[in-house]
Coordinates of C-alpha atoms and ligand atoms in Angstrom, one line a residue:
M538 CA 58.7 8.3 24.9
T539 CA 56.6 8.4 21.7
T540 CA 58.2 9.5 18.4
S541 CA 56.1 12.7 18.7
Q542 CA 57.4 13.4 22.2
Q543 CA 61.0 12.8 21.0
L544 CA 60.5 15.2 18.0
F545 CA 59.0 17.8 20.3
E546 CA 61.9 17.6 22.7
K547 CA 64.3 18.2 19.8
A548 CA 62.0 20.9 18.3
K549 CA 62.0 22.9 21.5
E550 CA 65.8 23.3 21.2
L551 CA 65.5 24.5 17.7
I552 CA 62.2 26.4 17.2
P553 CA 60.6 28.8 19.8
G554 CA 58.3 26.7 21.9
G555 CA 59.0 23.8 19.5
V556 CA 56.3 24.9 17.0
N557 CA 55.9 27.3 14.1
S558 CA 52.5 28.5 15.3
P559 CA 51.7 28.8 19.0
V560 CA 48.4 26.9 19.4
R561 CA 50.0 23.7 18.0
A562 CA 52.2 23.4 21.2
F563 CA 49.2 22.0 23.3
R564 CA 50.1 24.6 26.0
A565 CA 46.4 25.1 26.7
V566 CA 45.6 21.5 27.2
G567 CA 48.9 20.2 28.5
G568 CA 51.0 17.3 27.2
S569 CA 52.9 17.0 24.1
P570 CA 51.7 17.8 20.5
L571 CA 51.3 15.1 18.0
F572 CA 53.7 15.3 15.1
I573 CA 51.8 14.6 12.0
K574 CA 53.2 12.4 9.2
S575 CA 50.3 12.3 6.7
A576 CA 46.6 12.6 6.2
K577 CA 44.0 11.3 3.8
G578 CA 40.3 11.9 3.6
P579 CA 38.8 12.2 7.1
Y580 CA 41.9 10.8 8.9
I581 CA 45.2 12.3 10.1
Y582 CA 48.2 10.0 11.0
D583 CA 50.9 10.8 13.5
E584 CA 54.6 9.8 13.6
D585 CA 53.7 6.9 15.9
G586 CA 51.3 5.4 13.4
R587 CA 48.1 6.3 15.2
S588 CA 45.2 7.5 13.2
Y589 CA 42.6 10.2 14.2
I590 CA 39.3 11.4 12.9
E591 CA 40.0 15.0 11.7
L592 CA 38.0 17.9 13.2
I593 CA 40.6 20.6 12.6
N594 CA 41.4 20.0 8.9
S595 CA 44.4 22.3 9.0
W596 CA 42.3 25.0 10.7
G597 CA 39.8 25.0 7.8
P598 CA 41.4 24.6 4.4
M599 CA 40.7 20.8 4.0
I600 CA 37.0 21.2 3.6
L601 CA 36.9 18.3 1.1
G602 CA 39.0 16.1 3.3
H603 CA 42.8 15.6 3.1
A604 CA 44.6 15.0 -0.2
F605 CA 41.5 15.4 -2.2
E606 CA 42.3 13.9 -5.6
P607 CA 41.5 16.8 -8.0
V608 CA 43.6 19.1 -5.9
E609 CA 46.5 16.7 -5.7
Q610 CA 46.3 16.2 -9.5
A611 CA 46.2 20.0 -10.1
V612 CA 49.4 20.3 -8.0
R613 CA 51.1 17.4 -9.8
D614 CA 50.3 19.0 -13.2
A615 CA 51.5 22.4 -12.1
I616 CA 54.9 21.4 -10.7
Q617 CA 55.9 20.2 -14.2
H618 CA 56.1 23.8 -15.3
S619 CA 58.4 25.1 -12.4
F620 CA 57.4 26.4 -9.0
S621 CA 57.4 30.2 -9.2
F622 CA 57.9 32.8 -11.9
G623 CA 57.5 36.2 -10.1
A624 CA 55.5 37.2 -13.2
P625 CA 51.8 37.2 -14.1
T626 CA 50.2 33.9 -15.1
R627 CA 47.0 32.8 -16.7
K628 CA 46.0 31.0 -13.5
E629 CA 45.9 34.3 -11.5
V630 CA 43.4 35.6 -14.0
E631 CA 41.3 32.5 -13.7
M632 CA 41.5 32.7 -9.9
A633 CA 40.4 36.3 -9.8
E634 CA 37.5 35.6 -12.2
L635 CA 36.4 32.6 -10.1
I636 CA 36.5 34.5 -6.8
I637 CA 34.6 37.4 -8.2
S638 CA 32.0 35.1 -9.6
M639 CA 31.6 33.3 -6.2
V640 CA 31.9 36.1 -3.6
P641 CA 29.0 38.7 -4.1
S642 CA 30.8 41.9 -3.0
V643 CA 34.2 41.3 -4.7
E644 CA 34.7 43.3 -7.9
K645 CA 38.5 43.2 -7.9
V646 CA 40.9 41.0 -5.9
R647 CA 44.6 40.8 -5.0
M648 CA 46.3 37.5 -4.1
V649 CA 48.7 37.3 -1.2
N650 CA 50.3 34.5 0.8
S651 CA 48.3 34.3 4.0
G652 CA 45.3 35.5 5.9
T653 CA 47.5 37.8 7.9
E654 CA 48.8 39.5 4.8
A655 CA 45.3 39.9 3.5
T656 CA 44.0 41.7 6.6
M657 CA 47.1 43.9 7.0
A658 CA 46.7 45.0 3.4
A659 CA 43.0 45.5 3.7
I660 CA 43.3 48.0 6.5
R661 CA 46.1 49.8 4.8
V662 CA 43.9 50.2 1.7
A663 CA 41.0 51.4 3.9
R664 CA 43.3 54.0 5.5
G665 CA 44.6 55.1 2.1
F666 CA 41.0 55.3 0.8
T667 CA 39.5 57.3 3.7
G668 CA 42.6 59.3 4.8
R669 CA 41.8 58.2 8.4
D670 CA 44.0 56.2 10.8
K671 CA 41.9 54.3 13.3
I672 CA 40.3 51.0 13.0
I673 CA 37.7 49.1 15.0
K674 CA 38.0 45.4 15.8
F675 CA 36.1 43.2 18.2
E676 CA 37.4 41.7 21.4
G677 CA 38.3 38.0 20.8
C678 CA 38.3 38.3 17.0
Y679 CA 41.6 37.2 15.4
H680 CA 42.7 38.7 12.1
G681 CA 46.2 37.2 12.0
H682 CA 49.4 38.6 13.6
G683 CA 49.6 42.1 12.1
D684 CA 50.5 44.6 14.8
S685 CA 47.1 46.4 14.5
F686 CA 45.2 43.2 15.3
L687 CA 47.1 42.0 18.4
I688 CA 44.9 44.0 20.6
A689 CA 42.2 42.0 22.5
A690 CA 43.0 39.2 20.0
G691 CA 41.5 35.8 20.0
S692 CA 42.8 32.4 18.9
G693 CA 46.3 31.6 19.9
A694 CA 46.8 35.1 21.4
M695 CA 43.9 34.4 23.7
T696 CA 44.9 30.8 24.4
M697 CA 48.5 31.9 25.4
G698 CA 47.1 34.7 27.6
V699 CA 48.6 37.5 25.5
P700 CA 45.7 39.1 23.7
D701 CA 47.7 42.4 23.7
S702 CA 51.1 41.4 22.5
P703 CA 54.3 43.0 23.6
G704 CA 56.1 44.5 20.6
V705 CA 53.1 46.4 19.3
T706 CA 53.9 50.1 19.7
K707 CA 51.6 52.3 21.8
A708 CA 50.9 54.4 18.7
T709 CA 49.6 51.3 16.8
A710 CA 47.6 50.1 19.8
A711 CA 46.0 53.6 20.1
D712 CA 44.8 53.4 16.6
T713 CA 42.9 50.1 17.3
L714 CA 39.6 50.6 19.0
T715 CA 37.8 47.6 20.4
A716 CA 34.2 46.7 21.2
P717 CA 32.5 43.5 22.5
Y718 CA 31.2 41.3 19.7
N719 CA 27.5 41.6 19.2
D720 CA 27.4 45.0 20.9
L721 CA 26.1 47.6 18.4
A722 CA 25.7 50.3 21.0
A723 CA 29.4 50.1 21.9
V724 CA 30.4 50.5 18.3
E725 CA 28.1 53.5 17.9
V726 CA 29.8 55.1 20.9
L727 CA 33.3 54.5 19.5
L728 CA 32.2 56.0 16.1
E729 CA 30.7 59.0 17.7
N730 CA 33.7 59.6 20.0
N731 CA 36.1 59.2 17.1
H732 CA 34.2 61.2 14.6
N733 CA 35.7 61.2 11.1
Q734 CA 38.8 59.3 12.4
V735 CA 37.8 55.6 11.8
A736 CA 39.0 54.2 8.5
A737 CA 37.7 50.6 8.8
L738 CA 35.7 48.3 10.9
I739 CA 36.9 44.7 10.6
L740 CA 35.1 41.6 12.0
E741 CA 34.7 37.9 11.6
P742 CA 31.1 37.8 10.4
V743 CA 30.9 34.5 12.3
V744 CA 33.7 34.2 14.8
G745 CA 35.9 31.2 14.9
N746 CA 38.7 32.5 17.0
M747 CA 37.1 32.6 20.5
G748 CA 35.4 29.4 19.6
C749 CA 32.5 29.6 17.3
V750 CA 30.3 32.6 18.0
L751 CA 27.4 33.7 15.8
P752 CA 26.3 37.2 15.1
E753 CA 23.0 37.9 16.8
P754 CA 20.0 38.8 14.6
G755 CA 20.4 42.4 13.4
F756 CA 24.1 42.7 14.4
L757 CA 25.7 42.5 10.9
E758 CA 22.9 44.7 9.5
G759 CA 23.5 47.2 12.2
I760 CA 27.2 47.2 11.6
R761 CA 26.6 47.8 7.9
S762 CA 24.4 50.8 8.5
L763 CA 26.7 52.3 11.1
C764 CA 29.6 52.0 8.7
D765 CA 27.5 53.7 6.0
K766 CA 26.5 56.5 8.3
H767 CA 30.1 57.2 9.4
G768 CA 31.9 56.6 6.1
V769 CA 33.8 53.7 7.5
V770 CA 35.1 50.8 5.2
L771 CA 33.4 47.6 6.4
I772 CA 35.8 44.6 6.1
F773 CA 34.5 41.1 6.5
D774 CA 37.4 38.9 7.5
E775 CA 36.2 35.7 5.8
V776 CA 39.6 33.9 6.1
M777 CA 37.7 31.1 8.0
T778 CA 34.1 31.5 6.8
G779 CA 34.9 32.2 3.1
F780 CA 33.8 29.3 0.9
R781 CA 32.8 27.4 4.0
L782 CA 29.5 28.8 5.3
A783 CA 28.3 29.1 1.8
R784 CA 29.8 29.2 -1.7
G785 CA 30.0 33.0 -1.3
G786 CA 30.9 32.8 2.4
A787 CA 29.1 34.4 5.4
Q788 CA 28.2 37.5 3.4
E789 CA 26.1 35.3 1.1
R790 CA 24.6 33.4 4.0
F791 CA 23.6 36.5 5.9
G792 CA 22.9 38.7 2.9
I793 CA 25.2 41.6 3.9
T794 CA 27.6 43.3 1.5
P795 CA 30.9 44.4 3.0
D796 CA 33.2 46.9 1.2
L797 CA 36.2 44.7 1.5
T798 CA 36.6 41.0 2.1
T799 CA 39.7 39.1 3.3
M800 CA 40.1 35.5 2.4
G801 CA 42.5 32.6 3.1
K802 CA 42.6 28.9 4.1
I803 CA 40.2 27.2 1.6
I804 CA 41.2 29.5 -1.2
G805 CA 44.6 27.9 -1.3
G806 CA 43.4 24.3 -1.1
G807 CA 45.9 23.8 1.7
M808 CA 48.7 25.9 0.2
P809 CA 49.8 29.2 1.7
V810 CA 47.4 31.7 0.1
G811 CA 45.3 34.7 1.1
A812 CA 43.5 37.4 -0.8
Y813 CA 41.6 40.6 -0.3
G814 CA 39.1 42.1 -2.6
G815 CA 36.0 44.2 -2.8
R816 CA 34.6 47.4 -4.2
R817 CA 36.3 48.5 -7.4
D818 CA 36.8 52.1 -6.3
I819 CA 38.6 51.0 -3.1
M820 CA 40.6 48.2 -4.7
D821 CA 41.8 50.6 -7.4
M822 CA 43.7 52.4 -4.6
V823 CA 46.1 49.4 -4.6
S824 CA 49.5 49.8 -6.4
P825 CA 50.1 50.0 -9.3
A826 CA 46.5 51.0 -10.1
G827 CA 46.7 53.5 -7.2
P828 CA 49.1 54.8 -4.5
V829 CA 48.7 52.2 -1.7
Y830 CA 51.7 49.9 -1.8
Q831 CA 51.4 46.2 -1.3
A832 CA 53.5 43.5 -3.0
G833 CA 54.7 39.9 -2.8
T834 CA 57.5 37.9 -4.4
L835 CA 55.5 34.7 -4.2
S836 CA 52.0 36.2 -4.5
G837 CA 49.9 34.4 -7.0
N838 CA 52.3 31.4 -6.9
P839 CA 51.4 29.0 -9.7
I840 CA 51.4 25.9 -7.5
A841 CA 49.2 27.6 -4.9
M842 CA 46.9 29.0 -7.5
S843 CA 46.5 25.5 -9.1
A844 CA 45.6 23.9 -5.7
G845 CA 43.2 26.7 -4.8
L846 CA 41.6 26.8 -8.3
A847 CA 40.9 23.0 -8.1
M848 CA 39.4 23.4 -4.7
L849 CA 37.2 26.4 -5.5
R850 CA 36.1 24.9 -8.8
H851 CA 34.9 21.8 -7.0
L852 CA 33.0 23.9 -4.5
N853 CA 31.5 26.1 -7.2
D854 CA 30.4 23.1 -9.3
N855 CA 29.1 21.0 -6.4
P856 CA 26.5 22.8 -4.3
G857 CA 25.8 19.4 -2.7
V858 CA 29.0 19.9 -0.7
Y859 CA 27.3 22.7 1.3
S860 CA 24.1 20.7 2.0
R861 CA 26.2 17.8 3.2
L862 CA 28.2 20.1 5.5
E863 CA 25.0 21.4 7.0
E864 CA 23.8 17.8 7.6
I865 CA 27.1 16.8 9.2
G866 CA 27.1 19.9 11.4
T867 CA 23.5 19.4 12.5
K868 CA 24.1 15.7 13.2
L869 CA 27.1 16.5 15.4
H870 CA 25.1 19.2 17.2
T871 CA 22.2 16.9 17.9
G872 CA 24.4 14.1 19.0
F873 CA 26.4 16.3 21.3
S874 CA 23.3 17.9 22.7
N875 CA 21.7 14.6 23.5
S876 CA 24.9 13.5 25.4
L877 CA 24.9 16.8 27.4
A878 CA 21.3 16.2 28.3
K879 CA 21.9 12.6 29.2
L880 CA 24.9 13.6 31.5
G881 CA 23.0 16.5 32.9
L882 CA 25.6 19.0 31.7
P883 CA 24.3 22.6 31.0
F884 CA 27.1 23.4 28.5
T885 CA 26.7 25.5 25.4
I886 CA 27.1 24.4 21.8
N887 CA 27.5 27.0 19.1
Q888 CA 27.2 25.7 15.5
I889 CA 26.6 27.0 12.1
G890 CA 27.1 24.7 9.1
S891 CA 30.5 23.1 9.4
M892 CA 31.8 25.3 12.2
F893 CA 31.2 24.1 15.7
T894 CA 32.3 24.6 19.4
L895 CA 31.3 22.9 22.6
F896 CA 31.9 25.6 25.3
M897 CA 32.4 24.3 28.8
T898 CA 30.2 27.0 30.4
E899 CA 26.6 27.4 31.4
R900 CA 26.5 30.8 29.8
S901 CA 25.3 31.3 26.3
V902 CA 28.4 32.5 24.4
S903 CA 28.0 35.6 22.2
N904 CA 31.3 37.4 23.0
F905 CA 34.8 37.2 24.4
A906 CA 33.6 37.7 28.1
D907 CA 31.2 34.8 27.8
A908 CA 33.9 32.6 26.2
K909 CA 36.3 33.3 29.0
T910 CA 33.9 31.8 31.6
C911 CA 34.7 28.3 30.2
D912 CA 36.2 25.6 32.5
L913 CA 39.6 25.3 30.8
P914 CA 41.0 22.5 33.0
L915 CA 37.9 20.5 32.2
F916 CA 38.4 21.2 28.5
G917 CA 42.0 20.0 28.7
R918 CA 41.0 16.7 30.2
Y919 CA 38.2 16.3 27.7
F920 CA 40.6 17.1 24.8
H921 CA 43.0 14.3 25.9
A922 CA 40.2 11.8 26.4
M923 CA 39.0 12.6 22.8
L924 CA 42.5 12.1 21.5
E925 CA 42.7 8.7 23.3
R926 CA 39.5 7.8 21.5
G927 CA 41.0 8.8 18.1
V928 CA 39.4 12.2 17.6
Y929 CA 41.7 15.1 16.8
L930 CA 40.2 18.4 18.1
A931 CA 41.7 21.9 18.2
P932 CA 43.9 22.0 21.3
S933 CA 42.2 25.0 22.8
Q934 CA 38.7 25.9 23.9
F935 CA 38.9 29.2 22.0
E936 CA 38.8 27.7 18.5
S937 CA 36.1 26.4 16.2
L938 CA 36.1 22.9 14.9
F939 CA 36.0 22.5 11.1
V940 CA 34.2 19.6 9.6
S941 CA 35.0 18.2 6.1
V942 CA 32.7 16.4 3.7
A943 CA 34.9 13.4 4.1
L944 CA 33.2 12.6 7.4
T945 CA 30.9 9.7 6.9
D946 CA 27.8 9.0 9.0
E947 CA 29.6 6.2 10.7
L948 CA 32.5 8.4 11.6
I949 CA 30.1 11.1 12.9
D950 CA 28.6 8.4 15.2
Q951 CA 32.0 7.5 16.4
V952 CA 32.8 11.1 17.2
I953 CA 29.4 11.5 19.1
Q954 CA 30.2 8.3 21.1
A955 CA 33.8 9.5 21.9
N956 CA 32.4 12.9 23.0
E957 CA 30.0 11.3 25.5
E958 CA 32.7 9.0 26.9
S959 CA 35.3 11.8 27.0
L960 CA 32.9 14.2 28.9
T961 CA 32.3 11.4 31.4
V962 CA 36.1 10.7 31.8
A963 CA 36.9 14.5 32.1
L964 CA 34.3 15.0 34.8
T965 CA 35.3 11.9 36.7
N966 CA 39.0 12.8 36.7
A967 CA 38.5 16.3 38.1
Ligands
PLP154 C1 39.5 35.1 10.7 C2 41.0 34.9 10.5 N1 41.7 36.0 9.9 C3 43.0 35.9 9.7 C4 43.7 34.8 10.0 C5 45.2 34.8 9.7 O1 45.4 33.9 8.7 P1 46.9 33.2 8.5 O2 47.0 32.3 9.7 O3 46.8 32.5 7.2 O4 47.9 34.3 8.5 C6 43.1 33.7 10.6 C7 43.8 32.5 10.9 O5 44.8 32.4 11.4 C8 41.7 33.8 10.8 O6 41.0 32.8 11.4
LIG155 N1 42.7 30.2 14.8 C1 44.0 30.1 14.1 C2 43.6 30.2 12.7 O1 42.6 29.9 12.2 C3 44.7 28.9 14.5 C4 45.8 28.5 13.6 C5 47.1 29.1 14.2 O2 47.1 30.1 14.8 O3 48.1 28.4 13.9

């Protein structure tokens, strides 16, 4: 047994399923998860001393590579002043100012501790603002594990086969309306059938949680105008896309202005942080400015703020990061496409900037139903073949890969080579 396997056996006795977040358990791909000891730059190292090229990057936050020196230094500096105060700090003001300057639609922002907290709070605020109860989400989008979102949910919920989680009350489920992604007509029908009842529409402006799925031309514009027509608060969940697809996230890249935005991952530089923000009149509903209650003992934690600020400042001051991420994404896309052509495989690749998924299906993938046509056993074999070749992918077909700027051209070539070999192995071992 490897050290990772031994640790997993013990973990299963102590932690549900042996992990603190379901996708990590490798259930979708079989085998035993790697237990990670450390990571630096483009590499992650397991407990057995093996190194892997990173294409998950903590599910997004490590956009500058692991243990990026300015972020490390900021944390080292911050811990000298204690770890938490439960009182306002200068850093929270600096963080709010920076986010507002980077994200076009955000006029006021509240820090929380995770993406889940951000999305839960955002819909509560939208409900308080509109006086309505229902929300619309899209099938296969994941907005964290708040009850309202575990209806037709993507990511781990989809991977584990429980998109509608037990434990969510019927009343909560009834208030969550769902539509297929990229289907404006379906949204229009929902809004008309639930006239004046829908508080918010929440979506991933580029989906990462059924694999990477792009909005079709006109989709985000159409959603914006439907929300305007029906007085619905439009929430862009930019927990994944924020500070990744552009300095100002997907909303900058696509030129669409949501009413509220939820953020996470990169904003904490790898520490547990989330945030929600948006229109001043809506955000002024939040307590103590307004009546909608939301709080957090550790919210705005000084260590987390220091890490996040160092990360965001670097991204803000170095636009070259984004052009490099585009280059890396394009190079991977081209390399993978060439291999698919060479092997005669009709699979689909969805990529935008540094988000990327190779879908093992002939269908083009623009929604949950398309994603579900993938050959999952083939993906499992491919995943393990990549691992054997030293490439660490998300252990599920229904996730996006996240590239960091630490990936050199030489490493990209290694990934492309590993991909071609792994596809061959996965097909041969069917
Ligand atoms: C788009 C999106 N929203 C919300 C979340 C929830 O964030 P967290 O896992 O930090 O609670 C995630 C990731 O899990 C996500 O990808
Ligand atoms: N897709 C999820 C977040 O981005 C995967 C991370 C998790 O659920 O642990």
